[in-house]
């Protein structure tokens, strides 16, 4: 089952914290049940929209709650670059992606930054995870899903069922109209 | 049941409502899909860098008229946007890898991380376009600015010096990975081949060879080291991580730190 997680992320030695989440760029993929079956069949090429929100600045240690009213110091206002990787059963898909955080937008203007990832070709079935930063077994995935190797998908069946219901209803109404 | 027939409209009165419902049924998802498509197209456009980057090698000046250096390599950065200024444009050298000819196969090269102490660095802009030691610059729409990547004041040859706050010597020939960033554009990334040729190699014209990496590879085949050896040496590990497009191995812990929300309601299903 597809699932998105909100991940807190910061750079080493820095005190700015961001909340990062992901959602599939394809609209139908966001339906929890249909998601993996619609987009993530083998051979599909999903993309993701990454949302970056400034959480705040931790002044003392990492246990403190980030203070969103504090802006990053000048030393922190450098290039923020988070690595994005996608792996299927631990096998990393070649060619990563970089999320360039717009500090001006996220911290000074207090807006949410959105970033469209590259196309990830799915070449093998299994459990896939989109991760931010250095891949690590204990790193929570931004988005996780199953890559299915199925020809007839649940989505096709669902669409056929819904289409049948609508068609039947319309036909019944028309029959009633013209028979009366 | 007579009162019911007074309240409920006759059957034919329902027909326009049903038709309207059937008409609206696909309209709402279509509007949603259309709006989302425009949004994704906008995000897609934001992925495209608004830069055109051109390398300029073969730059030399022996009379000290226009520059203090004898030979240098430049990067010309042009703002392709017709209306938007690019603010805080910076040129950063991300990595430098030495190319070395294979001893057993003549004419083919391998990439070696020979400069262990090389650090990514932002380079200064050329003094013709900016104040001395200026790391970021604003580029007006359609305009062009020049960044001074490396220089040498020794006509007898290498090494060249990277024009960064901490000056690093760029000896031999190698692959220089460059990143151009701005607050108003996606980052541009590319690779170049850079080599400082002394005057005894090319007669009197000591210059930097500074060309796109793809063009250099056309005439100098580079063979990858794609698999780590059985003993997992650092050399093979580096080549392996490059081939899998993994980030370089961090020394002394990872670059990023992670925590996740544990509270209820913070984790959802897409």
Coordinates of C-alpha atoms in Angstrom, one line a residue:
Chain A
X1 CA 0.0 0.0 0.0
X2 CA 1.3 3.4 -0.9
X3 CA 2.0 5.8 2.0
X4 CA 3.6 9.2 2.4
X5 CA 5.4 10.3 5.5
X6 CA 6.4 13.6 6.8
X7 CA 10.1 13.7 7.5
X8 CA 12.0 16.2 9.4
X9 CA 15.3 17.0 7.9
X10 CA 18.3 19.4 8.5
X11 CA 21.9 19.7 7.5
X12 CA 24.8 18.6 9.6
X13 CA 26.0 21.3 11.9
X14 CA 23.0 23.5 11.1
X15 CA 20.0 24.4 13.1
X16 CA 17.3 25.0 10.5
X17 CA 14.7 22.2 10.3
X18 CA 12.4 21.5 7.5
X19 CA 9.4 19.2 7.1
X20 CA 9.4 17.4 3.9
X21 CA 6.6 15.3 2.4
X22 CA 5.9 13.7 -0.9
X23 CA 2.9 12.9 -3.1
X24 CA 2.7 11.4 -6.5
X25 CA 2.4 13.9 -9.4
X26 CA -0.2 11.7 -11.1
X27 CA -3.6 12.6 -9.7
X28 CA -5.1 9.1 -9.7
X29 CA -2.1 7.7 -7.9
X30 CA -3.1 9.7 -4.8
X31 CA -6.1 7.5 -4.2
X32 CA -4.9 5.2 -1.4
X33 CA -6.3 2.0 -2.8
X34 CA -5.8 2.7 -6.5
X35 CA -2.4 4.4 -6.1
X36 CA 0.0 1.6 -6.5
X37 CA -2.1 -0.2 -9.0
X38 CA -2.7 2.7 -11.3
X39 CA 0.7 4.2 -11.6
X40 CA 3.2 1.8 -10.2
X41 CA 2.9 -1.2 -12.4
X42 CA 6.1 -2.4 -13.8
X43 CA 7.4 -0.2 -16.5
X44 CA 5.5 2.9 -15.4
X45 CA 7.4 6.1 -14.7
X46 CA 6.2 7.9 -11.6
X47 CA 7.1 11.3 -10.5
X48 CA 6.6 12.9 -7.2
X49 CA 5.8 16.4 -5.9
X50 CA 7.9 17.2 -2.8
X51 CA 6.6 19.7 -0.3
X52 CA 9.1 21.6 1.8
X53 CA 8.0 23.6 4.8
X54 CA 10.3 25.5 7.2
X55 CA 9.8 24.2 10.7
X56 CA 12.1 26.6 12.5
X57 CA 15.4 27.1 14.2
X58 CA 16.7 25.1 17.1
X59 CA 18.7 27.3 19.2
X60 CA 20.3 24.9 21.8
X61 CA 20.0 21.2 20.9
X62 CA 18.0 19.0 18.7
X63 CA 15.6 18.0 21.5
X64 CA 14.2 21.5 21.5
X65 CA 11.1 22.4 19.5
X66 CA 12.1 24.4 16.4
X67 CA 11.1 28.0 16.7
X68 CA 9.5 29.1 13.4
X69 CA 9.8 32.8 14.3
X70 CA 13.6 32.6 14.2
X71 CA 15.2 33.0 10.7
X72 CA 18.3 31.2 9.8
X73 CA 21.6 33.0 10.4
X74 CA 23.6 34.3 7.6
X75 CA 25.9 31.4 7.9
X76 CA 23.0 29.1 7.3
X77 CA 21.7 31.0 4.3
X78 CA 23.8 29.0 1.9
X79 CA 22.8 26.5 -0.7
X80 CA 20.6 23.8 0.7
X81 CA 20.7 20.7 -1.4
X82 CA 19.0 17.5 -0.4
X83 CA 19.7 14.2 -2.3
X84 CA 16.6 12.3 -3.5
X85 CA 16.9 8.6 -4.2
X86 CA 14.5 5.8 -5.0
X87 CA 15.2 2.2 -4.4
X88 CA 13.3 -1.0 -5.0
X89 CA 14.1 -3.7 -2.5
X90 CA 17.3 -1.9 -1.7
X91 CA 18.3 -1.6 -5.4
X92 CA 18.9 2.0 -6.2
X93 CA 17.5 3.4 -9.4
X94 CA 20.3 5.0 -11.3
X95 CA 20.5 8.7 -11.5
X96 CA 19.4 10.5 -8.4
X97 CA 17.7 13.9 -8.0
X98 CA 18.5 17.0 -6.0
X99 CA 16.1 19.1 -4.1
X100 CA 17.3 22.6 -4.0
X101 CA 15.7 24.3 -1.0
X102 CA 14.7 27.9 -1.7
X103 CA 15.6 29.4 1.7
X104 CA 14.3 32.8 0.7
X105 CA 10.9 31.3 -0.1
X106 CA 10.6 28.9 2.8
X107 CA 12.1 31.0 5.6
X108 CA 11.7 34.6 4.7
X109 CA 8.4 34.4 2.9
X110 CA 7.2 31.5 5.0
X111 CA 5.8 29.7 2.1
X112 CA 5.7 26.0 1.1
X113 CA 8.1 25.1 -1.6
X114 CA 7.1 22.5 -4.1
X115 CA 9.5 20.5 -6.2
X116 CA 8.7 18.1 -9.0
X117 CA 11.1 15.2 -9.1
X118 CA 12.6 13.5 -12.1
X119 CA 10.9 10.5 -13.7
X120 CA 11.8 7.3 -12.0
X121 CA 11.6 4.3 -14.3
X122 CA 10.4 1.2 -12.4
X123 CA 12.4 -1.7 -13.7
X124 CA 11.6 -4.5 -11.2
X125 CA 8.8 -5.4 -8.9
X126 CA 9.0 -5.1 -5.2
X127 CA 8.7 -2.6 -2.4
X128 CA 9.9 0.8 -3.4
X129 CA 10.9 3.8 -1.2
X130 CA 11.6 7.4 -2.1
X131 CA 14.1 8.7 0.4
X132 CA 15.6 12.1 1.0
X133 CA 19.3 12.4 1.8
X134 CA 21.8 9.6 2.3
X135 CA 20.0 6.3 2.0
X136 CA 20.0 4.4 5.2
X137 CA 18.0 1.4 6.5
X138 CA 16.7 3.5 9.4
X139 CA 15.8 6.5 7.3
X140 CA 12.1 6.9 6.9
X141 CA 10.9 7.0 3.4
X142 CA 9.1 10.1 2.0
X143 CA 6.9 7.8 0.0
X144 CA 6.7 4.0 -0.1
X145 CA 4.8 1.8 -2.5
X146 CA 4.7 -1.6 -4.2
X147 CA 5.7 -2.1 -7.8
X148 CA 3.4 -4.7 -9.2
X149 CA 4.0 -7.0 -12.1
X150 CA 0.4 -7.5 -13.0
X151 CA -1.2 -7.2 -16.4
X152 CA -4.8 -6.7 -15.3
X153 CA -4.9 -4.1 -12.6
X154 CA -7.4 -3.4 -9.9
X155 CA -7.8 0.0 -11.4
X156 CA -9.0 -1.5 -14.7
X157 CA -11.5 -3.6 -12.9
X158 CA -12.7 -0.7 -10.8
X159 CA -13.1 1.6 -13.8
X160 CA -15.1 -1.2 -15.6
X161 CA -17.3 -1.6 -12.6
X162 CA -18.0 2.1 -12.2
X163 CA -18.6 2.5 -15.9
X164 CA -21.0 -0.4 -15.8
X165 CA -23.0 1.1 -12.9
X166 CA -23.2 4.5 -14.6
X167 CA -24.1 3.0 -17.9
X168 CA -26.8 0.8 -16.4
X169 CA -28.3 3.7 -14.4
X170 CA -28.5 5.9 -17.5
X171 CA -29.9 3.0 -19.5
X172 CA -32.5 2.3 -16.9
X173 CA -33.5 6.0 -16.8
X174 CA -33.8 6.2 -20.6
X175 CA -35.9 3.0 -20.6
X176 CA -38.2 4.5 -18.0
X177 CA -38.5 7.8 -19.9
X178 CA -39.2 6.3 -23.3
X179 CA -41.5 3.5 -22.0
X180 CA -43.8 5.9 -20.1
Chain B
X1 CA -50.3 8.7 0.1
X2 CA -51.8 11.7 -1.6
X3 CA -49.8 14.0 0.5
X4 CA -46.6 12.4 -0.9
X5 CA -47.6 13.1 -4.5
X6 CA -48.0 16.7 -3.5
X7 CA -44.5 17.0 -2.2
X8 CA -42.5 14.8 -4.6
X9 CA -42.4 16.3 -8.1
X10 CA -43.7 14.2 -11.0
X11 CA -41.3 11.8 -12.7
X12 CA -40.5 14.1 -15.7
X13 CA -39.5 16.9 -13.4
X14 CA -36.6 14.8 -12.3
X15 CA -35.2 14.4 -15.7
X16 CA -33.3 17.8 -15.9
X17 CA -31.9 17.1 -12.4
X18 CA -30.6 13.7 -13.5
X19 CA -29.2 15.0 -16.8
X20 CA -27.5 17.8 -14.9
X21 CA -26.1 15.3 -12.5
X22 CA -24.8 13.1 -15.3
X23 CA -23.3 16.1 -17.0
X24 CA -21.6 17.3 -13.9
X25 CA -20.3 13.9 -12.9
X26 CA -17.3 14.0 -15.2
X27 CA -16.9 17.8 -15.2
X28 CA -15.7 18.0 -11.6
X29 CA -12.9 15.4 -12.0
X30 CA -12.0 17.0 -15.3
X31 CA -11.6 20.4 -13.7
X32 CA -9.5 18.8 -10.9
X33 CA -7.4 17.0 -13.5
X34 CA -7.0 20.1 -15.6
X35 CA -5.9 22.2 -12.6
X36 CA -3.4 19.6 -11.5
X37 CA -2.0 19.3 -15.0
X38 CA -1.3 23.0 -15.1
X39 CA 0.3 22.9 -11.7
X40 CA 2.6 20.0 -12.7
X41 CA 3.4 21.8 -15.9
X42 CA 4.4 24.9 -13.9
X43 CA 6.6 22.7 -11.6
X44 CA 8.1 21.1 -14.7
X45 CA 9.0 24.5 -16.1
X46 CA 10.7 25.4 -12.8
X47 CA 13.0 22.4 -13.2
X48 CA 14.5 23.9 -16.3
X49 CA 17.5 26.1 -15.5
X50 CA 17.4 29.6 -16.9
X51 CA 21.1 29.6 -17.7
X52 CA 23.1 29.0 -20.8
X53 CA 26.7 28.2 -19.8
X54 CA 29.6 28.4 -22.2
X55 CA 33.2 27.5 -21.4
X56 CA 36.0 29.7 -22.6
X57 CA 39.5 28.2 -22.6
X58 CA 42.4 29.4 -24.6
X59 CA 42.4 32.7 -22.7
X60 CA 45.8 34.3 -22.4
X61 CA 47.3 37.7 -21.8
X62 CA 51.0 38.1 -21.7
X63 CA 51.1 41.9 -21.5
X64 CA 49.1 42.3 -18.3
X65 CA 46.7 44.7 -19.9
X66 CA 43.3 43.5 -19.1
X67 CA 43.9 40.9 -16.4
X68 CA 46.5 40.1 -13.8
X69 CA 46.8 36.5 -14.9
X70 CA 48.8 35.0 -17.7
X71 CA 46.2 32.4 -18.8
X72 CA 42.8 31.5 -17.4
X73 CA 39.6 29.6 -18.0
X74 CA 36.2 31.3 -17.9
X75 CA 32.6 30.3 -17.8
X76 CA 30.2 32.6 -19.5
X77 CA 26.7 32.5 -17.9
X78 CA 23.8 33.9 -19.8
X79 CA 20.3 34.5 -18.4
X80 CA 17.9 33.0 -20.9
X81 CA 14.8 34.5 -19.4
X82 CA 13.5 37.5 -21.4
X83 CA 11.9 39.2 -18.5
X84 CA 13.2 37.8 -15.2
X85 CA 16.4 38.9 -13.5
X86 CA 18.4 36.1 -11.8
X87 CA 19.5 37.1 -8.4
X88 CA 22.5 35.8 -6.4
X89 CA 23.9 33.7 -9.2
X90 CA 26.8 31.7 -8.0
X91 CA 29.2 29.3 -9.8
X92 CA 30.3 26.4 -7.7
X93 CA 32.8 23.6 -8.5
X94 CA 31.3 20.5 -7.0
X95 CA 33.9 17.9 -7.8
X96 CA 37.2 17.4 -9.6
X97 CA 38.3 14.0 -10.8
X98 CA 41.6 13.4 -12.5
X99 CA 41.6 11.5 -15.8
X100 CA 44.5 9.1 -16.2
X101 CA 45.4 7.0 -19.2
X102 CA 45.2 3.3 -18.6
X103 CA 48.6 1.7 -18.5
X104 CA 47.4 -1.5 -20.2
X105 CA 45.0 0.1 -22.8
X106 CA 46.6 3.0 -24.6
X107 CA 44.2 5.8 -25.6
X108 CA 41.6 5.0 -23.0
X109 CA 41.2 6.8 -19.7
X110 CA 39.8 6.2 -16.2
X111 CA 38.6 8.6 -13.6
X112 CA 40.5 8.8 -10.3
X113 CA 39.5 10.7 -7.2
X114 CA 43.2 11.7 -6.9
X115 CA 42.6 14.8 -4.9
X116 CA 41.4 13.6 -1.6
X117 CA 41.6 17.1 -0.1
X118 CA 39.6 18.7 -2.8
X119 CA 36.6 20.6 -1.4
X120 CA 33.6 21.9 -3.3
X121 CA 34.0 25.6 -3.6
X122 CA 32.2 28.6 -5.1
X123 CA 34.4 30.6 -7.5
X124 CA 34.7 34.3 -7.9
X125 CA 33.2 36.3 -10.8
X126 CA 35.5 37.9 -13.3
X127 CA 36.6 41.4 -12.3
X128 CA 35.3 42.7 -15.7
X129 CA 31.8 42.0 -14.5
X130 CA 31.9 42.3 -10.8
X131 CA 33.8 43.7 -7.8
X132 CA 36.9 41.9 -6.7
X133 CA 36.2 38.6 -4.8
X134 CA 32.5 38.7 -5.5
X135 CA 30.9 35.3 -5.2
X136 CA 27.3 36.0 -6.3
X137 CA 26.0 38.4 -8.9
X138 CA 22.7 39.5 -10.3
X139 CA 22.2 38.9 -14.1
X140 CA 19.6 41.0 -15.9
X141 CA 17.2 39.4 -18.4
X142 CA 19.1 38.3 -21.5
X143 CA 22.4 39.4 -20.2
X144 CA 25.7 37.6 -19.8
X145 CA 28.3 37.5 -17.1
X146 CA 31.7 35.8 -16.8
X147 CA 33.0 33.7 -14.0
X148 CA 36.7 33.1 -13.7
X149 CA 37.1 29.4 -12.9
X150 CA 40.8 28.9 -12.8
X151 CA 44.0 30.7 -13.7
X152 CA 47.8 30.3 -13.9
X153 CA 50.6 32.8 -13.8
X154 CA 53.2 30.3 -14.7
X155 CA 53.6 29.9 -18.5
X156 CA 55.8 26.9 -18.0
X157 CA 52.8 24.9 -17.0
X158 CA 50.6 23.4 -14.5
X159 CA 49.2 23.5 -12.0
X160 CA 46.3 25.9 -12.5
X161 CA 44.7 27.5 -9.5
X162 CA 41.0 27.4 -8.8
X163 CA 39.7 30.9 -8.4
X164 CA 38.0 30.3 -5.0
X165 CA 38.3 31.7 -1.6
X166 CA 40.5 28.8 -0.6
X167 CA 42.7 28.5 -3.6
X168 CA 43.2 24.9 -4.7
X169 CA 45.7 23.8 -7.2
X170 CA 44.1 21.9 -10.2
X171 CA 47.0 19.9 -11.6
X172 CA 47.0 17.5 -14.5
X173 CA 43.9 17.1 -16.5
X174 CA 40.5 16.3 -15.2
X175 CA 36.8 16.4 -15.1
X176 CA 35.5 19.5 -13.4
X177 CA 31.8 19.3 -12.3
X178 CA 30.2 22.7 -12.1
X179 CA 27.0 24.0 -10.7
X180 CA 25.4 27.4 -11.4
X181 CA 22.7 28.4 -8.9
X182 CA 20.3 31.2 -8.4
X183 CA 17.4 32.0 -6.2
X184 CA 15.2 32.4 -9.3
X185 CA 16.2 29.3 -11.2
X186 CA 16.8 25.6 -11.0
X187 CA 20.4 24.8 -10.7
X188 CA 22.4 24.1 -13.8
X189 CA 24.9 21.3 -13.6
X190 CA 27.5 20.3 -16.1
X191 CA 30.9 18.9 -16.5
X192 CA 34.0 20.1 -18.3
X193 CA 37.4 18.9 -19.1
X194 CA 40.1 21.2 -17.8
X195 CA 43.8 21.1 -18.3
X196 CA 46.5 23.7 -18.0
X197 CA 48.9 23.3 -21.0
X198 CA 52.4 24.8 -20.5
X199 CA 54.0 26.7 -23.4
X200 CA 56.4 23.9 -24.1
X201 CA 53.5 21.6 -25.0
X202 CA 51.9 24.0 -27.5
X203 CA 54.7 26.2 -28.6
X204 CA 54.3 29.7 -27.2
X205 CA 50.6 29.4 -26.6
X206 CA 50.3 28.2 -23.0
X207 CA 46.6 27.9 -22.4
X208 CA 43.9 26.2 -20.4
X209 CA 42.0 23.5 -22.3
X210 CA 38.5 24.0 -21.0
X211 CA 35.8 22.2 -23.0
X212 CA 32.6 20.4 -22.3
X213 CA 33.2 16.9 -20.9
X214 CA 31.1 15.3 -23.6
X215 CA 33.2 16.7 -26.3
X216 CA 36.5 15.6 -24.6
X217 CA 35.1 12.1 -24.1
X218 CA 34.4 11.8 -27.9
X219 CA 38.1 11.8 -28.6
X220 CA 39.3 10.3 -25.3
X221 CA 37.2 7.2 -24.3
X222 CA 36.7 6.8 -20.6
X223 CA 36.1 3.4 -19.3
X224 CA 34.1 3.1 -16.2
X225 CA 35.0 1.0 -13.2
X226 CA 31.6 -0.4 -12.6
X227 CA 32.0 -3.1 -10.0
X228 CA 33.6 -3.1 -6.7
X229 CA 36.4 -5.6 -6.1
X230 CA 35.9 -8.5 -3.7
X231 CA 37.9 -6.8 -1.0
X232 CA 35.8 -3.6 -1.3
X233 CA 38.7 -1.2 -1.6
X234 CA 37.9 2.5 -1.3
X235 CA 38.9 3.0 -4.9
X236 CA 36.4 0.5 -6.1
X237 CA 33.8 1.6 -3.6
X238 CA 34.0 5.2 -5.1
X239 CA 33.6 3.9 -8.6
X240 CA 30.7 1.7 -7.6
X241 CA 28.9 4.6 -5.9
X242 CA 29.4 6.7 -9.0
X243 CA 28.1 4.1 -11.3
X244 CA 25.0 3.7 -9.1
X245 CA 24.5 7.4 -8.8
X246 CA 24.8 7.2 -5.1
X247 CA 26.0 10.2 -3.1
X248 CA 29.6 10.0 -2.0
X249 CA 30.4 8.2 1.2
X250 CA 30.5 10.6 4.1
X251 CA 33.4 10.6 6.5
X252 CA 32.5 10.9 10.1
X253 CA 28.7 10.5 9.8
X254 CA 26.2 11.4 7.2
X255 CA 25.6 14.9 5.9
X256 CA 22.0 15.0 6.9
X257 CA 20.3 14.1 10.1
X258 CA 16.8 12.7 10.3
X259 CA 14.1 12.3 12.7
X260 CA 10.5 11.5 12.1
X261 CA 7.3 12.6 13.6
X262 CA 5.9 10.1 16.1
X263 CA 2.8 11.8 17.0
X264 CA -0.6 10.7 15.9
X265 CA -2.0 12.2 12.8
X266 CA 1.3 13.2 11.4
X267 CA 1.6 10.2 9.2
X268 CA -0.9 9.6 6.5
X269 CA -1.8 7.6 3.5
X270 CA -1.4 9.3 0.2

